[in-house]
Amino acid sequence: MSHPATDDRQPTHTPAALIAFAWTLVGVPLAYGLYNTVKAASALFGG
Amino acid sequence: MAVPSFLARERIVARPGFNRWLIPPAALAVHLCIGQAYATSVYKASLVSHFESTLTAIGIIFSIAIVMLGLSAALFGTWVDRNGPRAAMFTSCVLWVTGFLVGGVGIEMRQLWLVYLGYGVIGGIGLGIGYISPVSTLIKWFPDRPGLATGMAIMGFGGGALIAAPLSRQLMSYYDPAYVPSDSTSVPNGEAVAALFFTLAALYLVFMMFGAFIVRVPANDWRPTGFDPASVKKKALVTTENVSANNAIKTPQFWLLWTVLFCNVTAGIGILEQASPMIQDFFRTGETSTVAAATAAGFVGVLSLFNMGGRFVWSSTSDFIGRKPIYMVYLGVGMLLYVILALFGSTASWIFVLTAAIIISFYGGGFATVPAYLRDLFGTYQVGAIHGRLLTAWAAAGVAGPLIVNGVLDTQGTPGQLVAANYRPALFIMVGLLAVGFIANLLIKPVSEKFWEPKATTPATARANPERSPVR
């Protein structure tokens, strides 16, 4: 398979929306997990 | 083994101007999914009842998966480095999802061996490939902050369990309305667990494929804006040379680091394995403990948070203070904390919780910092493969840690009647182990020149002949 050499490659631009979408996609489940864990952990402090 | 062209490394070389901040979410998409492996306890009791089996027989599912993780990371590390992160993430996704599907069918058909084969063997191989898949890519995208980069990904592995545990409880209560997640005596039926497996398979397929298709590798000559590679050389243990995976395992540095990781993980597992009964036993008077079961579950939650947070915070900190010093903290301060835990842990609950939480943050930090330590010592050339081989220390510690703690506690009395003093022998063994790790870390010096690859070695030549140049 042939591919252009690195120097010949056309510059690109990563859309900020794609970066925001990607971070949201992983951030939302992580926030859900953190929220539930903090809720469980609060039992330790009488919460 | 060749991969289809759409997965090939050459297809995913980023063009100039690509934003590297798209890579951490790609890595997290994989690690958040495979981190489910540490949430298996939520359906353990259900499987015991469904298969009319024992906790040990069901626990073997997890043990097989972790052993396969260590073995596959060691065996396929070179393949991962050669074919790039998309091929690795794609393969990991296929295996991890297939593991859930086969395991789910095994539960439906009441065939435990199918669960061993599916989740344990097939899923376990997916775990190992998935764990190492983004590591070397992140290190190459973040040469200026490798600790931060690997910390983010490996934090995801800790975060995966935080997501999977409550999500699994909610899904099982949906599939089995009789199951009440908030009632610790309530157990979902086997069909609910099978349905959970199929649902997780679908979710993980979407997430992991997303990661596989947005990931890119940097061009060989790419550098972050304003980053001067020469500045890396300023730190004594940071090399600008490269060492192959085959040569790395011939160096004392590899085995010293293996010892460091083994000791740090064994010590952490000692607490993690016993967290819930341990806090109750430390505050027991006679038959009753002043710590309720719900409070003990809260303690497990606190440890999970520190385990995850430690991965990110300590690994990022290592970029500033260096890898060797941060392991001196993990192991040296860890020793001190274990002594405090053993001698004064039962005097006040805040002392117990604080010391255990910091120890667990060091445990997580040890996992997350080790890829950057390997990069410092052996260069980026085959760092994924070297990392894979180093993870055999994790598999070994996964066996040794529980064996030490359970073995000692078995000689001390009956579960449910143990007190703080019964834990002291096990805790002091952990202090000894951390001392061994501390010394091993102190002995780590730069890798000898005879193991360096010739200067012409690039990722491209390495892929063409991964076993080249056994010695310089």
Short mmCIF file of C-alpha atoms in Angstrom, two decimals:
data_model
loop_
_atom_site.label_atom_id
_atom_site.label_comp_id
_atom_site.label_asym_id
_atom_site.label_seq_id
_atom_site.Cartn_x
_atom_site.Cartn_y
_atom_site.Cartn_z
CA MET A 1 0.00 0.00 0.00
CA SER A 2 1.47 3.35 -0.95
CA HIS A 3 0.87 6.49 1.01
CA PRO A 4 2.11 9.99 0.56
CA ALA A 5 5.26 10.88 2.42
CA THR A 6 4.67 12.87 5.57
CA ASP A 7 6.00 16.12 4.09
CA ASP A 8 3.61 15.86 1.13
CA ARG A 9 0.54 15.39 3.27
CA GLN A 10 -2.04 18.12 3.10
CA PRO A 11 -2.55 19.97 6.36
CA THR A 12 -5.74 19.18 8.21
CA HIS A 13 -7.85 20.87 10.81
CA THR A 14 -9.54 18.92 13.59
CA PRO A 15 -12.97 20.47 14.19
CA ALA A 16 -13.39 21.69 17.74
CA ALA A 17 -16.88 20.15 17.69
CA LEU A 18 -15.39 16.69 17.09
CA ILE A 19 -13.01 17.10 20.03
CA ALA A 20 -15.86 18.34 22.23
CA PHE A 21 -18.07 15.43 21.11
CA ALA A 22 -15.35 12.87 21.81
CA TRP A 23 -14.66 14.26 25.28
CA THR A 24 -18.39 14.40 26.04
CA LEU A 25 -18.87 10.81 24.92
CA VAL A 26 -16.31 9.58 27.45
CA GLY A 27 -16.94 12.31 30.02
CA VAL A 28 -20.66 11.70 30.54
CA PRO A 29 -20.36 8.00 31.52
CA LEU A 30 -17.36 8.86 33.68
CA ALA A 31 -19.36 11.58 35.46
CA TYR A 32 -22.21 9.08 35.96
CA GLY A 33 -19.77 6.60 37.52
CA LEU A 34 -18.15 9.25 39.71
CA TYR A 35 -21.53 10.55 40.90
CA ASN A 36 -22.67 7.07 41.91
CA THR A 37 -19.38 6.28 43.62
CA VAL A 38 -19.34 9.54 45.56
CA LYS A 39 -22.95 8.82 46.58
CA ALA A 40 -21.93 5.37 47.85
CA ALA A 41 -18.82 6.78 49.54
CA SER A 42 -20.88 9.39 51.37
CA ALA A 43 -22.19 6.57 53.59
CA LEU A 44 -18.74 6.53 55.14
CA PHE A 45 -19.21 10.07 56.35
CA GLY A 46 -22.76 9.53 57.54
CA GLY A 47 -24.29 10.97 54.37
CA MET B 1 0.04 -11.39 10.91
CA ALA B 2 -1.22 -8.81 8.39
CA VAL B 3 -4.28 -6.71 9.14
CA PRO B 4 -6.94 -5.42 6.69
CA SER B 5 -5.87 -2.15 5.05
CA PHE B 6 -8.50 -0.04 6.84
CA LEU B 7 -6.85 -0.99 10.14
CA ALA B 8 -3.24 -0.53 9.00
CA ARG B 9 -0.99 1.91 10.80
CA GLU B 10 -0.13 3.65 7.51
CA ARG B 11 -3.80 4.62 7.10
CA ILE B 12 -3.96 6.48 10.38
CA VAL B 13 -0.85 8.66 10.25
CA ALA B 14 -2.14 12.12 11.20
CA ARG B 15 -1.74 14.95 8.74
CA PRO B 16 -0.06 18.18 9.88
CA GLY B 17 -2.44 20.27 11.97
CA PHE B 18 -4.24 17.32 13.55
CA ASN B 19 -5.22 18.11 17.15
CA ARG B 20 -3.64 15.61 19.55
CA TRP B 21 -6.38 16.19 22.15
CA LEU B 22 -8.57 13.80 20.17
CA ILE B 23 -6.30 10.92 21.19
CA PRO B 24 -6.99 10.78 24.98
CA PRO B 25 -10.77 10.30 24.47
CA ALA B 26 -9.98 7.55 21.92
CA ALA B 27 -7.87 5.82 24.57
CA LEU B 28 -10.48 6.44 27.26
CA ALA B 29 -13.22 4.96 25.03
CA VAL B 30 -11.33 1.65 25.20
CA HIS B 31 -10.13 1.77 28.80
CA LEU B 32 -13.51 2.82 30.23
CA CYS B 33 -15.00 -0.31 28.61
CA ILE B 34 -12.40 -2.88 29.55
CA GLY B 35 -12.30 -1.48 33.11
CA GLN B 36 -15.58 -3.36 33.58
CA ALA B 37 -13.37 -6.30 34.54
CA TYR B 38 -13.15 -4.85 38.06
CA ALA B 39 -16.93 -4.66 38.46
CA THR B 40 -17.64 -8.39 38.22
CA SER B 41 -18.56 -8.58 41.91
CA VAL B 42 -21.98 -7.02 41.18
CA TYR B 43 -23.29 -10.23 39.60
CA LYS B 44 -21.08 -12.77 41.38
CA ALA B 45 -23.76 -13.88 43.87
CA SER B 46 -26.30 -14.17 41.08
CA LEU B 47 -24.04 -16.50 39.07
CA VAL B 48 -23.34 -18.63 42.17
CA SER B 49 -27.09 -19.12 42.57
CA HIS B 50 -27.81 -19.53 38.84
CA PHE B 51 -25.14 -22.21 38.32
CA GLU B 52 -25.72 -23.71 41.82
CA SER B 53 -21.99 -23.33 42.20
CA THR B 54 -19.49 -21.82 44.66
CA LEU B 55 -17.91 -18.38 44.99
CA THR B 56 -14.55 -19.97 44.13
CA ALA B 57 -15.86 -21.52 40.89
CA ILE B 58 -17.42 -18.22 39.85
CA GLY B 59 -14.35 -16.26 40.95
CA ILE B 60 -12.32 -18.33 38.47
CA ILE B 61 -14.03 -16.42 35.62
CA PHE B 62 -12.32 -13.21 36.78
CA SER B 63 -9.04 -14.99 37.53
CA ILE B 64 -8.89 -16.46 34.01
CA ALA B 65 -9.58 -13.02 32.52
CA ILE B 66 -6.74 -11.38 34.50
CA VAL B 67 -4.27 -14.19 33.70
CA MET B 68 -5.22 -13.90 30.00
CA LEU B 69 -4.77 -10.12 30.27
CA GLY B 70 -1.17 -10.57 31.46
CA LEU B 71 -0.38 -13.30 28.93
CA SER B 72 -1.93 -11.58 25.91
CA ALA B 73 -0.33 -8.22 26.75
CA ALA B 74 3.04 -9.98 26.91
CA LEU B 75 2.51 -12.11 23.78
CA PHE B 76 0.80 -9.58 21.51
CA GLY B 77 2.67 -6.43 22.55
CA THR B 78 5.00 -6.57 19.54
CA TRP B 79 2.02 -7.15 17.22
CA VAL B 80 0.29 -4.12 18.74
CA ASP B 81 3.38 -1.93 18.24
CA ARG B 82 3.79 -3.15 14.65
CA ASN B 83 0.19 -2.75 13.51
CA GLY B 84 -0.76 0.38 15.42
CA PRO B 85 -3.54 1.37 17.78
CA ARG B 86 -6.50 1.10 15.40
CA ALA B 87 -5.83 -2.57 14.63
CA ALA B 88 -5.24 -3.23 18.33
CA MET B 89 -8.36 -1.37 19.52
CA PHE B 90 -10.49 -3.02 16.82
CA THR B 91 -9.20 -6.49 17.74
CA SER B 92 -9.63 -5.79 21.43
CA CYS B 93 -13.21 -4.64 20.81
CA VAL B 94 -14.10 -7.74 18.78
CA LEU B 95 -12.66 -10.07 21.44
CA TRP B 96 -14.11 -8.18 24.43
CA VAL B 97 -17.59 -8.04 22.87
CA THR B 98 -17.40 -11.67 21.73
CA GLY B 99 -16.42 -12.61 25.27
CA PHE B 100 -19.61 -11.04 26.61
CA LEU B 101 -21.75 -12.68 23.91
CA VAL B 102 -20.29 -16.16 24.47
CA GLY B 103 -20.46 -15.65 28.24
CA GLY B 104 -24.09 -14.52 27.97
CA VAL B 105 -24.97 -17.62 25.94
CA GLY B 106 -23.18 -19.72 28.57
CA ILE B 107 -25.33 -18.18 31.30
CA GLU B 108 -28.52 -18.71 29.25
CA MET B 109 -27.58 -22.36 28.63
CA ARG B 110 -26.29 -22.88 32.19
CA GLN B 111 -22.89 -23.94 30.82
CA LEU B 112 -20.25 -22.48 33.14
CA TRP B 113 -17.41 -23.62 30.89
CA LEU B 114 -18.78 -21.33 28.18
CA VAL B 115 -18.52 -18.38 30.58
CA TYR B 116 -14.92 -19.39 31.36
CA LEU B 117 -14.20 -19.57 27.63
CA GLY B 118 -16.14 -16.45 26.67
CA TYR B 119 -15.57 -13.84 29.36
CA GLY B 120 -12.43 -15.48 30.78
CA VAL B 121 -10.36 -16.56 27.78
CA ILE B 122 -11.70 -14.61 24.77
CA GLY B 123 -12.61 -11.49 26.75
CA GLY B 124 -9.35 -11.74 28.73
CA ILE B 125 -7.27 -11.63 25.53
CA GLY B 126 -9.29 -8.57 24.48
CA LEU B 127 -8.51 -7.04 27.87
CA GLY B 128 -4.76 -7.46 27.45
CA ILE B 129 -4.64 -6.10 23.89
CA GLY B 130 -7.00 -3.25 24.81
CA TYR B 131 -5.00 -2.29 27.90
CA ILE B 132 -1.76 -1.74 26.00
CA SER B 133 -3.33 -0.57 22.71
CA PRO B 134 -3.27 3.22 23.27
CA VAL B 135 -0.24 3.47 25.55
CA SER B 136 2.63 3.82 23.08
CA THR B 137 0.47 6.05 20.85
CA LEU B 138 -0.23 8.42 23.74
CA ILE B 139 3.46 8.52 24.65
CA LYS B 140 4.31 9.49 21.05
CA TRP B 141 1.61 12.18 20.92
CA PHE B 142 2.65 13.63 24.29
CA PRO B 143 6.47 13.43 24.40
CA ASP B 144 6.36 16.57 26.56
CA ARG B 145 3.90 15.06 29.11
CA PRO B 146 4.00 11.23 28.85
CA GLY B 147 2.92 10.76 32.48
CA LEU B 148 -0.16 12.92 31.99
CA ALA B 149 -1.06 11.08 28.79
CA THR B 150 -0.75 7.55 30.12
CA GLY B 151 -2.31 8.65 33.41
CA MET B 152 -5.44 9.74 31.54
CA ALA B 153 -5.81 6.40 29.75
CA ILE B 154 -5.03 4.17 32.69
CA MET B 155 -7.29 6.30 34.88
CA GLY B 156 -9.98 5.18 32.44
CA PHE B 157 -9.38 1.56 33.40
CA GLY B 158 -10.13 2.48 37.01
CA GLY B 159 -13.09 4.58 35.90
CA GLY B 160 -14.55 1.69 33.89
CA ALA B 161 -15.46 -0.16 37.07
CA LEU B 162 -17.05 2.97 38.57
CA ILE B 163 -19.34 3.13 35.54
CA ALA B 164 -20.03 -0.57 35.08
CA ALA B 165 -20.97 -1.32 38.71
CA PRO B 166 -23.96 1.08 39.06
CA LEU B 167 -24.94 0.65 35.40
CA SER B 168 -25.02 -3.15 35.80
CA ARG B 169 -27.19 -2.88 38.92
CA GLN B 170 -29.63 -0.59 37.13
CA LEU B 171 -29.81 -2.80 34.05
CA MET B 172 -30.28 -5.98 36.08
CA SER B 173 -33.12 -4.36 38.03
CA TYR B 174 -34.71 -3.53 34.66
CA TYR B 175 -34.35 -7.11 33.40
CA ASP B 176 -35.40 -8.64 36.74
CA PRO B 177 -37.99 -6.39 38.43
CA ALA B 178 -37.76 -8.51 41.60
CA TYR B 179 -34.15 -7.40 42.07
CA VAL B 180 -33.68 -4.39 44.35
CA PRO B 181 -30.16 -2.94 43.93
CA SER B 182 -30.30 -1.01 47.21
CA ASP B 183 -31.03 -4.22 49.16
CA SER B 184 -27.74 -6.06 49.75
CA THR B 185 -29.61 -9.37 50.21
CA SER B 186 -31.41 -9.10 46.85
CA VAL B 187 -29.90 -11.17 44.02
CA PRO B 188 -30.89 -10.84 40.34
CA ASN B 189 -31.72 -13.99 38.40
CA GLY B 190 -29.36 -15.54 35.84
CA GLU B 191 -31.45 -14.40 32.87
CA ALA B 192 -30.97 -10.80 34.02
CA VAL B 193 -27.19 -11.30 34.09
CA ALA B 194 -27.26 -12.84 30.59
CA ALA B 195 -29.30 -9.89 29.32
CA LEU B 196 -26.81 -7.56 31.02
CA PHE B 197 -23.95 -9.29 29.17
CA PHE B 198 -25.70 -8.81 25.82
CA THR B 199 -26.46 -5.15 26.58
CA LEU B 200 -22.89 -4.41 27.69
CA ALA B 201 -21.63 -6.13 24.52
CA ALA B 202 -23.68 -3.71 22.39
CA LEU B 203 -22.60 -0.64 24.38
CA TYR B 204 -18.94 -1.59 24.39
CA LEU B 205 -19.05 -2.33 20.65
CA VAL B 206 -20.14 1.26 19.95
CA PHE B 207 -17.70 2.90 22.38
CA MET B 208 -14.62 0.89 21.50
CA MET B 209 -15.22 1.17 17.75
CA PHE B 210 -15.54 4.93 18.17
CA GLY B 211 -12.12 4.95 19.86
CA ALA B 212 -10.63 2.71 17.15
CA PHE B 213 -11.82 4.96 14.34
CA ILE B 214 -10.79 8.34 15.74
CA VAL B 215 -7.33 7.27 16.88
CA ARG B 216 -4.33 8.46 14.86
CA VAL B 217 -0.58 8.05 15.12
CA PRO B 218 1.76 11.01 14.73
CA ALA B 219 4.06 11.25 11.73
CA ASN B 220 7.65 10.29 12.53
CA ASP B 221 8.86 13.88 12.38
CA TRP B 222 5.92 15.37 14.29
CA ARG B 223 6.66 17.37 17.45
CA PRO B 224 4.30 19.36 19.67
CA THR B 225 4.58 23.11 19.13
CA GLY B 226 7.40 24.51 21.21
CA PHE B 227 8.70 21.10 22.27
CA ASP B 228 12.43 20.57 22.03
CA PRO B 229 13.37 16.85 22.19
CA ALA B 230 16.83 17.87 23.40
CA SER B 231 15.25 19.11 26.63
CA VAL B 232 14.26 15.52 27.44
CA LYS B 233 17.90 14.51 27.73
CA LYS B 234 18.40 16.83 30.66
CA LYS B 235 17.07 14.20 33.07
CA ALA B 236 19.62 11.49 33.86
CA LEU B 237 17.33 8.48 33.44
CA VAL B 238 15.58 9.68 30.30
CA THR B 239 17.07 8.26 27.13
CA THR B 240 16.79 9.48 23.56
CA GLU B 241 17.90 6.01 22.40
CA ASN B 242 15.68 3.02 21.66
CA VAL B 243 15.75 -0.56 22.96
CA SER B 244 13.77 -3.41 21.38
CA ALA B 245 11.38 -5.51 23.47
CA ASN B 246 13.57 -8.58 23.00
CA ASN B 247 16.59 -6.70 24.30
CA ALA B 248 14.69 -4.93 27.06
CA ILE B 249 13.93 -8.19 28.86
CA LYS B 250 17.67 -8.94 28.90
CA THR B 251 18.39 -5.78 30.89
CA PRO B 252 18.49 -5.59 34.69
CA GLN B 253 16.41 -2.41 34.45
CA PHE B 254 13.42 -4.34 33.08
CA TRP B 255 13.51 -6.88 35.91
CA LEU B 256 14.11 -4.23 38.56
CA LEU B 257 11.07 -2.36 37.28
CA TRP B 258 9.15 -5.66 37.15
CA THR B 259 10.01 -6.09 40.85
CA VAL B 260 8.94 -2.51 41.61
CA LEU B 261 5.56 -3.00 39.92
CA PHE B 262 5.06 -6.43 41.48
CA CYS B 263 5.75 -5.13 45.01
CA ASN B 264 3.62 -2.00 44.60
CA VAL B 265 0.66 -3.91 43.14
CA THR B 266 0.88 -6.76 45.66
CA ALA B 267 0.82 -4.26 48.53
CA GLY B 268 -2.18 -2.42 47.08
CA ILE B 269 -4.14 -5.57 46.35
CA GLY B 270 -3.60 -6.56 49.97
CA ILE B 271 -5.95 -3.76 50.99
CA LEU B 272 -8.25 -3.74 47.97
CA GLU B 273 -9.11 -7.43 48.29
CA GLN B 274 -10.08 -7.12 51.93
CA ALA B 275 -11.34 -3.53 52.01
CA SER B 276 -14.90 -4.13 53.18
CA PRO B 277 -14.28 -6.74 55.93
CA MET B 278 -11.02 -5.02 56.91
CA ILE B 279 -12.58 -1.73 58.04
CA GLN B 280 -15.23 -3.64 59.98
CA ASP B 281 -12.59 -5.85 61.65
CA PHE B 282 -10.40 -2.85 62.58
CA PHE B 283 -13.27 -1.38 64.59
CA ARG B 284 -14.63 -4.58 66.08
CA THR B 285 -15.32 -5.15 69.74
CA GLY B 286 -16.16 -8.77 70.40
CA GLU B 287 -18.76 -9.99 67.92
CA THR B 288 -19.89 -6.57 66.74
CA SER B 289 -18.23 -3.88 64.66
CA THR B 290 -18.90 -0.19 65.04
CA VAL B 291 -18.69 0.05 61.22
CA ALA B 292 -21.92 -0.96 59.47
CA ALA B 293 -21.97 -2.87 56.15
CA ALA B 294 -23.22 0.25 54.31
CA THR B 295 -20.36 2.30 55.74
CA ALA B 296 -17.90 -0.39 54.69
CA ALA B 297 -19.34 -0.18 51.15
CA GLY B 298 -18.75 3.58 51.32
CA PHE B 299 -15.12 2.88 52.23
CA VAL B 300 -14.79 0.70 49.10
CA GLY B 301 -16.18 3.66 47.12
CA VAL B 302 -13.60 6.02 48.64
CA LEU B 303 -10.82 3.59 47.70
CA SER B 304 -12.14 3.37 44.11
CA LEU B 305 -12.03 7.16 43.84
CA PHE B 306 -8.48 7.34 45.19
CA ASN B 307 -7.42 4.44 42.95
CA MET B 308 -8.70 6.30 39.90
CA GLY B 309 -7.57 9.76 41.00
CA GLY B 310 -4.09 8.49 41.92
CA ARG B 311 -3.62 7.20 38.39
CA PHE B 312 -4.08 10.66 36.94
CA VAL B 313 -2.63 12.88 39.66
CA TRP B 314 0.54 10.93 40.50
CA SER B 315 1.34 9.99 36.92
CA SER B 316 0.98 13.65 35.86
CA THR B 317 3.14 14.72 38.82
CA SER B 318 5.86 12.33 37.63
CA ASP B 319 6.34 14.54 34.55
CA PHE B 320 7.66 17.25 36.87
CA ILE B 321 9.53 15.36 39.59
CA GLY B 322 10.71 12.36 37.54
CA ARG B 323 9.77 8.71 37.45
CA LYS B 324 12.34 7.36 39.91
CA PRO B 325 11.51 9.93 42.62
CA ILE B 326 7.77 9.33 42.30
CA TYR B 327 8.27 5.57 42.81
CA MET B 328 10.39 6.42 45.86
CA VAL B 329 7.29 8.21 47.13
CA TYR B 330 4.92 5.33 46.24
CA LEU B 331 7.15 2.76 47.93
CA GLY B 332 8.83 4.78 50.69
CA VAL B 333 5.83 6.77 51.90
CA GLY B 334 3.75 3.63 51.24
CA MET B 335 5.90 1.74 53.78
CA LEU B 336 5.38 4.48 56.37
CA LEU B 337 1.63 4.51 55.75
CA TYR B 338 1.41 0.73 56.11
CA VAL B 339 3.20 0.97 59.47
CA ILE B 340 0.77 3.71 60.60
CA LEU B 341 -2.15 1.58 59.40
CA ALA B 342 -0.90 -1.48 61.27
CA LEU B 343 -0.07 0.30 64.54
CA PHE B 344 -2.58 3.15 64.73
CA GLY B 345 -5.28 2.31 62.14
CA SER B 346 -7.73 1.07 64.75
CA THR B 347 -7.39 4.14 66.99
CA ALA B 348 -9.52 6.43 64.79
CA SER B 349 -11.54 5.80 61.65
CA TRP B 350 -10.12 8.90 59.92
CA ILE B 351 -6.57 7.57 60.35
CA PHE B 352 -7.63 4.23 58.88
CA VAL B 353 -9.50 5.72 55.91
CA LEU B 354 -6.88 8.37 55.11
CA THR B 355 -3.87 6.04 55.19
CA ALA B 356 -5.66 3.30 53.20
CA ALA B 357 -6.88 5.83 50.63
CA ILE B 358 -3.39 7.28 50.07
CA ILE B 359 -1.91 3.76 49.80
CA ILE B 360 -4.48 2.92 47.12
CA SER B 361 -3.76 6.16 45.27
CA PHE B 362 -0.10 5.02 45.14
CA TYR B 363 -1.27 1.62 43.85
CA GLY B 364 -3.13 3.31 40.98
CA GLY B 365 -0.27 5.74 40.42
CA GLY B 366 2.16 2.85 40.09
CA PHE B 367 0.13 1.38 37.24
CA ALA B 368 -0.26 4.66 35.41
CA THR B 369 3.35 5.86 35.73
CA VAL B 370 5.04 2.67 34.60
CA PRO B 371 4.59 3.20 30.81
CA ALA B 372 6.28 6.61 31.09
CA TYR B 373 9.10 5.04 33.19
CA LEU B 374 9.56 2.46 30.41
CA ARG B 375 9.64 5.24 27.81
CA ASP B 376 12.33 7.02 29.84
CA LEU B 377 14.48 3.88 30.08
CA PHE B 378 13.91 2.17 26.72
CA GLY B 379 12.66 4.89 24.35
CA THR B 380 9.46 4.85 22.31
CA TYR B 381 10.50 2.22 19.71
CA GLN B 382 8.71 -0.83 21.21
CA VAL B 383 7.44 0.64 24.46
CA GLY B 384 4.01 -0.98 24.00
CA ALA B 385 5.53 -4.45 23.70
CA ILE B 386 7.82 -3.85 26.67
CA HIS B 387 4.85 -2.60 28.70
CA GLY B 388 2.93 -5.74 27.73
CA ARG B 389 5.74 -7.95 29.02
CA LEU B 390 6.01 -5.94 32.23
CA LEU B 391 2.32 -6.53 32.94
CA THR B 392 3.13 -10.15 33.84
CA ALA B 393 4.12 -8.53 37.17
CA TRP B 394 0.46 -7.52 37.58
CA ALA B 395 -0.73 -11.07 36.90
CA ALA B 396 1.81 -12.42 39.42
CA ALA B 397 0.81 -9.81 42.02
CA GLY B 398 -2.85 -10.66 41.45
CA VAL B 399 -2.05 -14.15 42.68
CA ALA B 400 0.48 -13.21 45.39
CA GLY B 401 -1.44 -10.35 47.06
CA PRO B 402 -4.61 -12.25 47.98
CA LEU B 403 -2.54 -15.36 48.83
CA ILE B 404 -0.48 -13.42 51.38
CA VAL B 405 -3.42 -11.64 52.99
CA ASN B 406 -5.82 -14.59 53.00
CA GLY B 407 -3.06 -17.00 54.02
CA VAL B 408 -2.09 -14.86 57.03
CA LEU B 409 -5.69 -14.18 58.06
CA ASP B 410 -6.49 -17.91 57.89
CA THR B 411 -3.86 -18.49 60.59
CA GLN B 412 -5.23 -15.66 62.74
CA GLY B 413 -8.83 -16.67 63.24
CA THR B 414 -12.28 -16.93 61.73
CA PRO B 415 -13.69 -14.32 59.35
CA GLY B 416 -16.22 -12.20 61.22
CA GLN B 417 -14.22 -12.46 64.45
CA LEU B 418 -10.92 -10.94 63.33
CA VAL B 419 -9.63 -7.70 64.87
CA ALA B 420 -6.97 -5.14 63.90
CA ALA B 421 -4.12 -7.08 65.53
CA ASN B 422 -4.86 -10.09 63.29
CA TYR B 423 -4.02 -7.97 60.23
CA ARG B 424 -0.64 -6.82 61.52
CA PRO B 425 1.45 -9.76 60.23
CA ALA B 426 0.02 -9.32 56.71
CA LEU B 427 0.52 -5.55 56.84
CA PHE B 428 4.14 -5.91 57.96
CA ILE B 429 4.74 -8.39 55.13
CA MET B 430 3.51 -5.63 52.80
CA VAL B 431 5.99 -3.21 54.44
CA GLY B 432 8.76 -5.72 53.67
CA LEU B 433 7.59 -6.07 50.08
CA LEU B 434 7.54 -2.31 49.62
CA ALA B 435 11.09 -2.17 51.03
CA VAL B 436 12.18 -4.69 48.38
CA GLY B 437 10.51 -2.57 45.71
CA PHE B 438 12.11 0.59 47.10
CA ILE B 439 15.59 -0.95 46.85
CA ALA B 440 14.87 -2.27 43.33
CA ASN B 441 13.84 1.24 42.27
CA LEU B 442 17.01 2.73 43.78
CA LEU B 443 19.11 0.28 41.75
CA ILE B 444 17.64 1.40 38.40
CA LYS B 445 20.31 3.08 36.26
CA PRO B 446 20.33 4.08 32.57
CA VAL B 447 20.29 1.12 30.15
CA SER B 448 23.69 0.03 28.84
CA GLU B 449 24.65 1.23 25.37
CA LYS B 450 25.06 -2.35 24.11
CA PHE B 451 21.27 -2.78 24.14
CA TRP B 452 20.53 0.34 22.07
CA GLU B 453 19.11 0.02 18.59
CA PRO B 454 21.16 1.42 15.69
CA LYS B 455 20.38 5.07 15.06
CA ALA B 456 18.62 4.23 11.77
CA THR B 457 15.86 2.36 13.61
CA THR B 458 12.54 4.07 13.03
CA PRO B 459 9.02 2.84 13.55
CA ALA B 460 8.90 2.04 9.81
CA THR B 461 12.03 -0.12 9.80
CA ALA B 462 10.95 -1.67 13.05
CA ARG B 463 7.65 -2.74 11.53
CA ALA B 464 9.45 -4.24 8.55
CA ASN B 465 11.64 -6.34 10.79
CA PRO B 466 10.58 -6.23 14.42
CA GLU B 467 13.21 -8.66 15.61
CA ARG B 468 16.16 -6.85 14.04
CA SER B 469 19.38 -6.08 15.71
CA PRO B 470 19.36 -8.37 18.74
CA VAL B 471 22.30 -6.37 20.05
CA ARG B 472 23.82 -3.21 18.76
#
